[in-house]
């Protein structure tokens, strides 16, 4: 604060960039999941799973934001997966 322009805005930009880079290497998340498996033949199985995550805004390096915008608040994504496994 109090620096003449353009130094004030450039220093503010540098501070924001530094904070984003430091927070970008942190992983701070919690998750839980539930799933089911059905072996409908001896060599085939159908699996279904739901995972819910709590991703802290200061530890989101495993997640991407759209268009390069930083994640500025906590996120709670849900991942649903369905898999059909076969053994040849």
PDB file of N, CA and C in Angstrom:
ATOM      1  N   UNK A   1       0.852  -1.193   0.000  1.00  0.00           N
ATOM      2  CA  UNK A   1       0.000   0.000   0.000  1.00  0.00           C
ATOM      3  C   UNK A   1       0.887   1.242   0.000  1.00  0.00           C
ATOM      4  N   UNK A   2       0.446   2.267  -0.697  1.00  0.00           N
ATOM      5  CA  UNK A   2       1.157   3.528  -0.717  1.00  0.00           C
ATOM      6  C   UNK A   2       2.244   3.620  -1.760  1.00  0.00           C
ATOM      7  N   UNK A   3       2.457   2.576  -2.538  1.00  0.00           N
ATOM      8  CA  UNK A   3       3.478   2.626  -3.584  1.00  0.00           C
ATOM      9  C   UNK A   3       2.907   3.324  -4.821  1.00  0.00           C
ATOM     10  N   UNK A   4       3.734   4.090  -5.514  1.00  0.00           N
ATOM     11  CA  UNK A   4       3.240   4.742  -6.735  1.00  0.00           C
ATOM     12  C   UNK A   4       2.971   3.709  -7.831  1.00  0.00           C
ATOM     13  N   UNK A   5       2.057   4.051  -8.717  1.00  0.00           N
ATOM     14  CA  UNK A   5       1.761   3.164  -9.854  1.00  0.00           C
ATOM     15  C   UNK A   5       2.879   3.257 -10.875  1.00  0.00           C
ATOM     16  N   UNK A   6       3.221   2.254 -11.561  1.00  0.00           N
ATOM     17  CA  UNK A   6       2.597   0.935 -11.633  1.00  0.00           C
ATOM     18  C   UNK A   6       3.138  -0.056 -10.616  1.00  0.00           C
ATOM     19  N   UNK A   7       4.002   0.390  -9.702  1.00  0.00           N
ATOM     20  CA  UNK A   7       4.632  -0.544  -8.757  1.00  0.00           C
ATOM     21  C   UNK A   7       3.627  -1.200  -7.820  1.00  0.00           C
ATOM     22  N   UNK A   8       2.634  -0.452  -7.374  1.00  0.00           N
ATOM     23  CA  UNK A   8       1.642  -1.008  -6.455  1.00  0.00           C
ATOM     24  C   UNK A   8       0.860  -2.146  -7.083  1.00  0.00           C
ATOM     25  N   UNK A   9       0.365  -1.953  -8.304  1.00  0.00           N
ATOM     26  CA  UNK A   9      -0.416  -3.000  -8.962  1.00  0.00           C
ATOM     27  C   UNK A   9       0.467  -4.185  -9.345  1.00  0.00           C
ATOM     28  N   UNK A  10       1.702  -3.926  -9.751  1.00  0.00           N
ATOM     29  CA  UNK A  10       2.602  -5.023 -10.097  1.00  0.00           C
ATOM     30  C   UNK A  10       2.980  -5.848  -8.875  1.00  0.00           C
ATOM     31  N   UNK A  11       3.198  -5.187  -7.750  1.00  0.00           N
ATOM     32  CA  UNK A  11       3.518  -5.902  -6.519  1.00  0.00           C
ATOM     33  C   UNK A  11       2.314  -6.718  -6.046  1.00  0.00           C
ATOM     34  N   UNK A  12       1.118  -6.161  -6.182  1.00  0.00           N
ATOM     35  CA  UNK A  12      -0.097  -6.893  -5.821  1.00  0.00           C
ATOM     36  C   UNK A  12      -0.260  -8.125  -6.704  1.00  0.00           C
ATOM     37  N   UNK A  13      -0.003  -7.972  -8.007  1.00  0.00           N
ATOM     38  CA  UNK A  13      -0.068  -9.107  -8.931  1.00  0.00           C
ATOM     39  C   UNK A  13       0.948 -10.179  -8.558  1.00  0.00           C
ATOM     40  N   UNK A  14       2.161  -9.786  -8.227  1.00  0.00           N
ATOM     41  CA  UNK A  14       3.199 -10.726  -7.825  1.00  0.00           C
ATOM     42  C   UNK A  14       2.817 -11.470  -6.540  1.00  0.00           C
ATOM     43  N   UNK A  15       2.228 -10.755  -5.589  1.00  0.00           N
ATOM     44  CA  UNK A  15       1.796 -11.392  -4.340  1.00  0.00           C
ATOM     45  C   UNK A  15       0.697 -12.421  -4.602  1.00  0.00           C
ATOM     46  N   UNK A  16      -0.271 -12.079  -5.461  1.00  0.00           N
ATOM     47  CA  UNK A  16      -1.358 -13.008  -5.785  1.00  0.00           C
ATOM     48  C   UNK A  16      -0.834 -14.229  -6.528  1.00  0.00           C
ATOM     49  N   UNK A  17       0.073 -14.012  -7.471  1.00  0.00           N
ATOM     50  CA  UNK A  17       0.668 -15.112  -8.219  1.00  0.00           C
ATOM     51  C   UNK A  17       1.461 -16.042  -7.299  1.00  0.00           C
ATOM     52  N   UNK A  18       2.214 -15.481  -6.373  1.00  0.00           N
ATOM     53  CA  UNK A  18       2.986 -16.279  -5.421  1.00  0.00           C
ATOM     54  C   UNK A  18       2.062 -17.116  -4.539  1.00  0.00           C
ATOM     55  N   UNK A  19       0.980 -16.511  -4.059  1.00  0.00           N
ATOM     56  CA  UNK A  19       0.027 -17.247  -3.223  1.00  0.00           C
ATOM     57  C   UNK A  19      -0.612 -18.393  -4.003  1.00  0.00           C
ATOM     58  N   UNK A  20      -0.996 -18.144  -5.247  1.00  0.00           N
ATOM     59  CA  UNK A  20      -1.596 -19.203  -6.067  1.00  0.00           C
ATOM     60  C   UNK A  20      -0.619 -20.341  -6.317  1.00  0.00           C
ATOM     61  N   UNK A  21       0.640 -20.038  -6.580  1.00  0.00           N
ATOM     62  CA  UNK A  21       1.637 -21.082  -6.833  1.00  0.00           C
ATOM     63  C   UNK A  21       1.920 -21.891  -5.574  1.00  0.00           C
ATOM     64  N   UNK A  22       2.024 -21.222  -4.424  1.00  0.00           N
ATOM     65  CA  UNK A  22       2.273 -21.949  -3.178  1.00  0.00           C
ATOM     66  C   UNK A  22       1.099 -22.845  -2.817  1.00  0.00           C
ATOM     67  N   UNK A  23      -0.120 -22.349  -2.995  1.00  0.00           N
ATOM     68  CA  UNK A  23      -1.298 -23.157  -2.696  1.00  0.00           C
ATOM     69  C   UNK A  23      -1.517 -24.234  -3.751  1.00  0.00           C
ATOM     70  N   UNK A  24      -0.967 -24.041  -4.937  1.00  0.00           N
ATOM     71  CA  UNK A  24      -1.163 -24.995  -6.021  1.00  0.00           C
ATOM     72  C   UNK A  24      -0.438 -26.306  -5.842  1.00  0.00           C
ATOM     73  N   UNK A  25       0.507 -26.405  -4.937  1.00  0.00           N
ATOM     74  CA  UNK A  25       1.225 -27.654  -4.719  1.00  0.00           C
ATOM     75  C   UNK A  25       0.732 -28.383  -3.473  1.00  0.00           C
ATOM     76  N   UNK A  26      -0.253 -27.849  -2.826  1.00  0.00           N
ATOM     77  CA  UNK A  26      -0.782 -28.482  -1.614  1.00  0.00           C
ATOM     78  C   UNK A  26      -1.943 -29.402  -1.958  1.00  0.00           C
ATOM     79  N   UNK A  27      -2.047 -30.466  -1.214  1.00  0.00           N
ATOM     80  CA  UNK A  27      -3.169 -31.384  -1.361  1.00  0.00           C
ATOM     81  C   UNK A  27      -3.847 -31.450   0.001  1.00  0.00           C
ATOM     82  N   UNK A  28      -5.031 -30.895   0.084  1.00  0.00           N
ATOM     83  CA  UNK A  28      -5.779 -30.904   1.333  1.00  0.00           C
ATOM     84  C   UNK A  28      -7.216 -31.267   0.995  1.00  0.00           C
ATOM     85  N   UNK A  29      -7.500 -32.563   1.091  1.00  0.00           N
ATOM     86  CA  UNK A  29      -8.832 -33.031   0.770  1.00  0.00           C
ATOM     87  C   UNK A  29      -9.189 -34.224   1.632  1.00  0.00           C
ATOM     88  N   UNK A  30     -10.482 -34.460   1.745  1.00  0.00           N
ATOM     89  CA  UNK A  30     -11.014 -35.625   2.443  1.00  0.00           C
ATOM     90  C   UNK A  30     -12.029 -36.261   1.518  1.00  0.00           C
ATOM     91  N   UNK A  31     -12.176 -37.560   1.622  1.00  0.00           N
ATOM     92  CA  UNK A  31     -13.148 -38.229   0.771  1.00  0.00           C
ATOM     93  C   UNK A  31     -13.697 -39.462   1.461  1.00  0.00           C
ATOM     94  N   UNK A  32     -14.868 -39.860   1.000  1.00  0.00           N
ATOM     95  CA  UNK A  32     -15.426 -41.137   1.400  1.00  0.00           C
ATOM     96  C   UNK A  32     -16.189 -41.693   0.214  1.00  0.00           C
ATOM     97  N   UNK A  33     -16.306 -42.992   0.191  1.00  0.00           N
ATOM     98  CA  UNK A  33     -16.950 -43.627  -0.944  1.00  0.00           C
ATOM     99  C   UNK A  33     -17.683 -44.880  -0.530  1.00  0.00           C
ATOM    100  N   UNK A  34     -18.593 -45.276  -1.394  1.00  0.00           N
ATOM    101  CA  UNK A  34     -19.335 -46.512  -1.201  1.00  0.00           C
ATOM    102  C   UNK A  34     -19.485 -47.155  -2.581  1.00  0.00           C
ATOM    103  N   UNK A  35     -19.407 -48.474  -2.608  1.00  0.00           N
ATOM    104  CA  UNK A  35     -19.485 -49.154  -3.890  1.00  0.00           C
ATOM    105  C   UNK A  35     -20.053 -50.552  -3.746  1.00  0.00           C
ATOM    106  N   UNK A  36     -20.389 -51.120  -4.884  1.00  0.00           N
ATOM    107  CA  UNK A  36     -20.926 -52.477  -4.920  1.00  0.00           C
ATOM    108  C   UNK A  36     -20.337 -53.194  -6.127  1.00  0.00           C
ATOM    109  N   UNK A  37     -20.213 -54.517  -6.004  1.00  0.00           N
ATOM    110  CA  UNK A  37     -19.687 -55.343  -7.085  1.00  0.00           C
ATOM    111  C   UNK A  37     -20.613 -56.539  -7.256  1.00  0.00           C
ATOM    112  N   UNK A  38     -20.943 -56.836  -8.509  1.00  0.00           N
ATOM    113  CA  UNK A  38     -21.790 -57.974  -8.825  1.00  0.00           C
ATOM    114  C   UNK A  38     -21.050 -58.852  -9.825  1.00  0.00           C
ATOM    115  N   UNK A  39     -20.670 -60.061  -9.404  1.00  0.00           N
ATOM    116  CA  UNK A  39     -20.021 -61.030 -10.294  1.00  0.00           C
ATOM    117  C   UNK A  39     -21.122 -61.836 -10.980  1.00  0.00           C
ATOM    118  N   UNK A  40     -21.545 -61.396 -12.168  1.00  0.00           N
ATOM    119  CA  UNK A  40     -22.670 -62.061 -12.819  1.00  0.00           C
ATOM    120  C   UNK A  40     -22.265 -63.289 -13.628  1.00  0.00           C
ATOM    121  N   UNK A  41     -20.980 -63.481 -13.889  1.00  0.00           N
ATOM    122  CA  UNK A  41     -20.427 -64.739 -14.408  1.00  0.00           C
ATOM    123  C   UNK A  41     -19.076 -64.934 -13.710  1.00  0.00           C
ATOM    124  N   UNK A  42     -18.478 -66.137 -13.815  1.00  0.00           N
ATOM    125  CA  UNK A  42     -17.173 -66.337 -13.163  1.00  0.00           C
ATOM    126  C   UNK A  42     -16.071 -65.415 -13.681  1.00  0.00           C
ATOM    127  N   UNK A  43     -16.210 -64.886 -14.903  1.00  0.00           N
ATOM    128  CA  UNK A  43     -15.154 -64.044 -15.467  1.00  0.00           C
ATOM    129  C   UNK A  43     -15.606 -62.619 -15.772  1.00  0.00           C
ATOM    130  N   UNK A  44     -16.758 -62.201 -15.264  1.00  0.00           N
ATOM    131  CA  UNK A  44     -17.248 -60.840 -15.506  1.00  0.00           C
ATOM    132  C   UNK A  44     -17.870 -60.265 -14.242  1.00  0.00           C
ATOM    133  N   UNK A  45     -17.610 -58.986 -14.052  1.00  0.00           N
ATOM    134  CA  UNK A  45     -18.161 -58.306 -12.885  1.00  0.00           C
ATOM    135  C   UNK A  45     -18.593 -56.901 -13.280  1.00  0.00           C
ATOM    136  N   UNK A  46     -19.634 -56.427 -12.642  1.00  0.00           N
ATOM    137  CA  UNK A  46     -20.108 -55.065 -12.822  1.00  0.00           C
ATOM    138  C   UNK A  46     -19.893 -54.341 -11.495  1.00  0.00           C
ATOM    139  N   UNK A  47     -19.222 -53.181 -11.552  1.00  0.00           N
ATOM    140  CA  UNK A  47     -18.909 -52.435 -10.329  1.00  0.00           C
ATOM    141  C   UNK A  47     -19.482 -51.017 -10.425  1.00  0.00           C
ATOM    142  N   UNK A  48     -20.017 -50.544  -9.305  1.00  0.00           N
ATOM    143  CA  UNK A  48     -20.586 -49.206  -9.209  1.00  0.00           C
ATOM    144  C   UNK A  48     -20.024 -48.557  -7.948  1.00  0.00           C
ATOM    145  N   UNK A  49     -19.611 -47.292  -8.055  1.00  0.00           N
ATOM    146  CA  UNK A  49     -19.017 -46.609  -6.902  1.00  0.00           C
ATOM    147  C   UNK A  49     -19.356 -45.133  -6.936  1.00  0.00           C
ATOM    148  N   UNK A  50     -19.613 -44.573  -5.748  1.00  0.00           N
ATOM    149  CA  UNK A  50     -19.834 -43.131  -5.577  1.00  0.00           C
ATOM    150  C   UNK A  50     -18.820 -42.632  -4.558  1.00  0.00           C
ATOM    151  N   UNK A  51     -18.074 -41.597  -4.921  1.00  0.00           N
ATOM    152  CA  UNK A  51     -17.095 -40.972  -4.027  1.00  0.00           C
ATOM    153  C   UNK A  51     -17.458 -39.510  -3.853  1.00  0.00           C
ATOM    154  N   UNK A  52     -17.444 -39.043  -2.619  1.00  0.00           N
ATOM    155  CA  UNK A  52     -17.696 -37.636  -2.324  1.00  0.00           C
ATOM    156  C   UNK A  52     -16.425 -37.055  -1.720  1.00  0.00           C
ATOM    157  N   UNK A  53     -16.015 -35.891  -2.222  1.00  0.00           N
ATOM    158  CA  UNK A  53     -14.786 -35.243  -1.799  1.00  0.00           C
ATOM    159  C   UNK A  53     -15.097 -33.900  -1.157  1.00  0.00           C
ATOM    160  N   UNK A  54     -14.274 -33.533  -0.203  1.00  0.00           N
ATOM    161  CA  UNK A  54     -14.246 -32.161   0.309  1.00  0.00           C
ATOM    162  C   UNK A  54     -12.842 -31.641   0.005  1.00  0.00           C
ATOM    163  N   UNK A  55     -12.768 -30.686  -0.925  1.00  0.00           N
ATOM    164  CA  UNK A  55     -11.486 -30.141  -1.359  1.00  0.00           C
ATOM    165  C   UNK A  55     -11.350 -28.735  -0.793  1.00  0.00           C
ATOM    166  N   UNK A  56     -10.363 -28.523   0.053  1.00  0.00           N
ATOM    167  CA  UNK A  56     -10.116 -27.216   0.640  1.00  0.00           C
ATOM    168  C   UNK A  56      -9.520 -26.285  -0.402  1.00  0.00           C
ATOM    169  N   UNK A  57      -9.881 -25.026  -0.346  1.00  0.00           N
ATOM    170  CA  UNK A  57      -9.386 -24.070  -1.345  1.00  0.00           C
ATOM    171  C   UNK A  57      -7.883 -23.872  -1.282  1.00  0.00           C
ATOM    172  N   UNK A  58      -7.251 -24.215  -0.161  1.00  0.00           N
ATOM    173  CA  UNK A  58      -5.798 -24.062  -0.050  1.00  0.00           C
ATOM    174  C   UNK A  58      -5.049 -25.349  -0.370  1.00  0.00           C
ATOM    175  N   UNK A  59      -5.741 -26.387  -0.811  1.00  0.00           N
ATOM    176  CA  UNK A  59      -5.069 -27.639  -1.130  1.00  0.00           C
ATOM    177  C   UNK A  59      -5.710 -28.348  -2.296  1.00  0.00           C
ATOM    178  N   UNK A  60      -5.827 -27.676  -3.418  1.00  0.00           N
ATOM    179  CA  UNK A  60      -6.588 -28.214  -4.537  1.00  0.00           C
ATOM    180  C   UNK A  60      -5.728 -28.602  -5.727  1.00  0.00           C
ATOM    181  N   UNK A  61      -4.487 -28.993  -5.515  1.00  0.00           N
ATOM    182  CA  UNK A  61      -3.595 -29.233  -6.650  1.00  0.00           C
ATOM    183  C   UNK A  61      -3.976 -30.473  -7.458  1.00  0.00           C
ATOM    184  N   UNK A  62      -4.820 -31.346  -6.958  1.00  0.00           N
ATOM    185  CA  UNK A  62      -5.262 -32.501  -7.733  1.00  0.00           C
ATOM    186  C   UNK A  62      -6.474 -32.190  -8.604  1.00  0.00           C
ATOM    187  N   UNK A  63      -7.024 -30.978  -8.493  1.00  0.00           N
ATOM    188  CA  UNK A  63      -8.238 -30.602  -9.212  1.00  0.00           C
ATOM    189  C   UNK A  63      -7.951 -29.419 -10.124  1.00  0.00           C
ATOM    190  N   UNK A  64      -8.640 -29.345 -11.245  1.00  0.00           N
ATOM    191  CA  UNK A  64      -8.467 -28.272 -12.215  1.00  0.00           C
ATOM    192  C   UNK A  64      -9.681 -27.358 -12.206  1.00  0.00           C
ATOM    193  N   UNK A  65      -9.436 -26.083 -12.418  1.00  0.00           N
ATOM    194  CA  UNK A  65     -10.506 -25.120 -12.605  1.00  0.00           C
ATOM    195  C   UNK A  65     -10.656 -24.859 -14.097  1.00  0.00           C
ATOM    196  N   UNK A  66     -11.805 -24.371 -14.505  1.00  0.00           N
ATOM    197  CA  UNK A  66     -12.025 -24.102 -15.923  1.00  0.00           C
ATOM    198  C   UNK A  66     -11.329 -22.813 -16.332  1.00  0.00           C
ATOM    199  N   UNK A  67     -10.837 -22.782 -17.525  1.00  0.00           N
ATOM    200  CA  UNK A  67     -10.222 -21.598 -18.152  1.00  0.00           C
ATOM    201  C   UNK A  67      -9.081 -21.006 -17.331  1.00  0.00           C
ATOM    202  N   UNK A  68      -8.389 -21.821 -16.548  1.00  0.00           N
ATOM    203  CA  UNK A  68      -7.231 -21.346 -15.816  1.00  0.00           C
ATOM    204  C   UNK A  68      -7.542 -20.458 -14.629  1.00  0.00           C
ATOM    205  N   UNK A  69      -8.805 -20.367 -14.227  1.00  0.00           N
ATOM    206  CA  UNK A  69      -9.147 -19.536 -13.076  1.00  0.00           C
ATOM    207  C   UNK A  69      -8.825 -20.285 -11.788  1.00  0.00           C
ATOM    208  N   UNK A  70      -8.293 -19.603 -10.787  1.00  0.00           N
ATOM    209  CA  UNK A  70      -7.973 -20.289  -9.529  1.00  0.00           C
ATOM    210  C   UNK A  70      -9.237 -20.647  -8.755  1.00  0.00           C
ATOM    211  N   UNK A  71      -9.150 -21.713  -7.978  1.00  0.00           N
ATOM    212  CA  UNK A  71     -10.256 -22.102  -7.113  1.00  0.00           C
ATOM    213  C   UNK A  71     -10.184 -21.233  -5.863  1.00  0.00           C
ATOM    214  N   UNK A  72     -11.232 -20.465  -5.607  1.00  0.00           N
ATOM    215  CA  UNK A  72     -11.201 -19.490  -4.520  1.00  0.00           C
ATOM    216  C   UNK A  72     -12.058 -19.883  -3.320  1.00  0.00           C
ATOM    217  N   UNK A  73     -12.770 -21.002  -3.392  1.00  0.00           N
ATOM    218  CA  UNK A  73     -13.539 -21.447  -2.241  1.00  0.00           C
ATOM    219  C   UNK A  73     -13.513 -22.973  -2.185  1.00  0.00           C
ATOM    220  N   UNK A  74     -13.996 -23.540  -1.087  1.00  0.00           N
ATOM    221  CA  UNK A  74     -14.001 -24.987  -0.921  1.00  0.00           C
ATOM    222  C   UNK A  74     -14.957 -25.619  -1.931  1.00  0.00           C
ATOM    223  N   UNK A  75     -14.615 -26.800  -2.400  1.00  0.00           N
ATOM    224  CA  UNK A  75     -15.445 -27.525  -3.361  1.00  0.00           C
ATOM    225  C   UNK A  75     -15.808 -28.888  -2.797  1.00  0.00           C
ATOM    226  N   UNK A  76     -16.959 -29.413  -3.219  1.00  0.00           N
ATOM    227  CA  UNK A  76     -17.432 -30.721  -2.779  1.00  0.00           C
ATOM    228  C   UNK A  76     -17.894 -31.551  -3.970  1.00  0.00           C
ATOM    229  N   UNK A  77     -16.956 -31.989  -4.830  1.00  0.00           N
ATOM    230  CA  UNK A  77     -17.364 -32.767  -5.997  1.00  0.00           C
ATOM    231  C   UNK A  77     -17.782 -34.187  -5.631  1.00  0.00           C
ATOM    232  N   UNK A  78     -18.619 -34.759  -6.479  1.00  0.00           N
ATOM    233  CA  UNK A  78     -19.053 -36.147  -6.362  1.00  0.00           C
ATOM    234  C   UNK A  78     -18.638 -36.855  -7.650  1.00  0.00           C
ATOM    235  N   UNK A  79     -17.973 -38.003  -7.507  1.00  0.00           N
ATOM    236  CA  UNK A  79     -17.537 -38.789  -8.658  1.00  0.00           C
ATOM    237  C   UNK A  79     -18.291 -40.110  -8.636  1.00  0.00           C
ATOM    238  N   UNK A  80     -18.966 -40.401  -9.735  1.00  0.00           N
ATOM    239  CA  UNK A  80     -19.730 -41.644  -9.874  1.00  0.00           C
ATOM    240  C   UNK A  80     -19.065 -42.471 -10.968  1.00  0.00           C
ATOM    241  N   UNK A  81     -18.790 -43.729 -10.667  1.00  0.00           N
ATOM    242  CA  UNK A  81     -18.139 -44.575 -11.673  1.00  0.00           C
ATOM    243  C   UNK A  81     -18.884 -45.903 -11.806  1.00  0.00           C
ATOM    244  N   UNK A  82     -18.889 -46.383 -13.033  1.00  0.00           N
ATOM    245  CA  UNK A  82     -19.479 -47.670 -13.367  1.00  0.00           C
ATOM    246  C   UNK A  82     -18.458 -48.406 -14.228  1.00  0.00           C
ATOM    247  N   UNK A  83     -18.136 -49.623 -13.848  1.00  0.00           N
ATOM    248  CA  UNK A  83     -17.112 -50.382 -14.578  1.00  0.00           C
ATOM    249  C   UNK A  83     -17.602 -51.802 -14.839  1.00  0.00           C
ATOM    250  N   UNK A  84     -17.228 -52.300 -15.986  1.00  0.00           N
ATOM    251  CA  UNK A  84     -17.516 -53.680 -16.363  1.00  0.00           C
ATOM    252  C   UNK A  84     -16.162 -54.347 -16.553  1.00  0.00           C
ATOM    253  N   UNK A  85     -15.810 -55.256 -15.663  1.00  0.00           N
ATOM    254  CA  UNK A  85     -14.526 -55.951 -15.692  1.00  0.00           C
ATOM    255  C   UNK A  85     -14.698 -57.332 -16.324  1.00  0.00           C
ATOM    256  N   UNK A  86     -13.742 -57.687 -17.209  1.00  0.00           N
ATOM    257  CA  UNK A  86     -13.758 -58.983 -17.862  1.00  0.00           C
ATOM    258  C   UNK A  86     -12.391 -59.636 -17.752  1.00  0.00           C
ATOM    259  N   UNK A  87     -12.358 -60.932 -17.594  1.00  0.00           N
ATOM    260  CA  UNK A  87     -11.120 -61.696 -17.570  1.00  0.00           C
ATOM    261  C   UNK A  87     -11.120 -62.620 -18.779  1.00  0.00           C
ATOM    262  N   UNK A  88     -10.081 -62.538 -19.594  1.00  0.00           N
ATOM    263  CA  UNK A  88     -10.023 -63.360 -20.815  1.00  0.00           C
ATOM    264  C   UNK A  88      -9.273 -64.641 -20.537  1.00  0.00           C
TER     265      UNK A  88
END
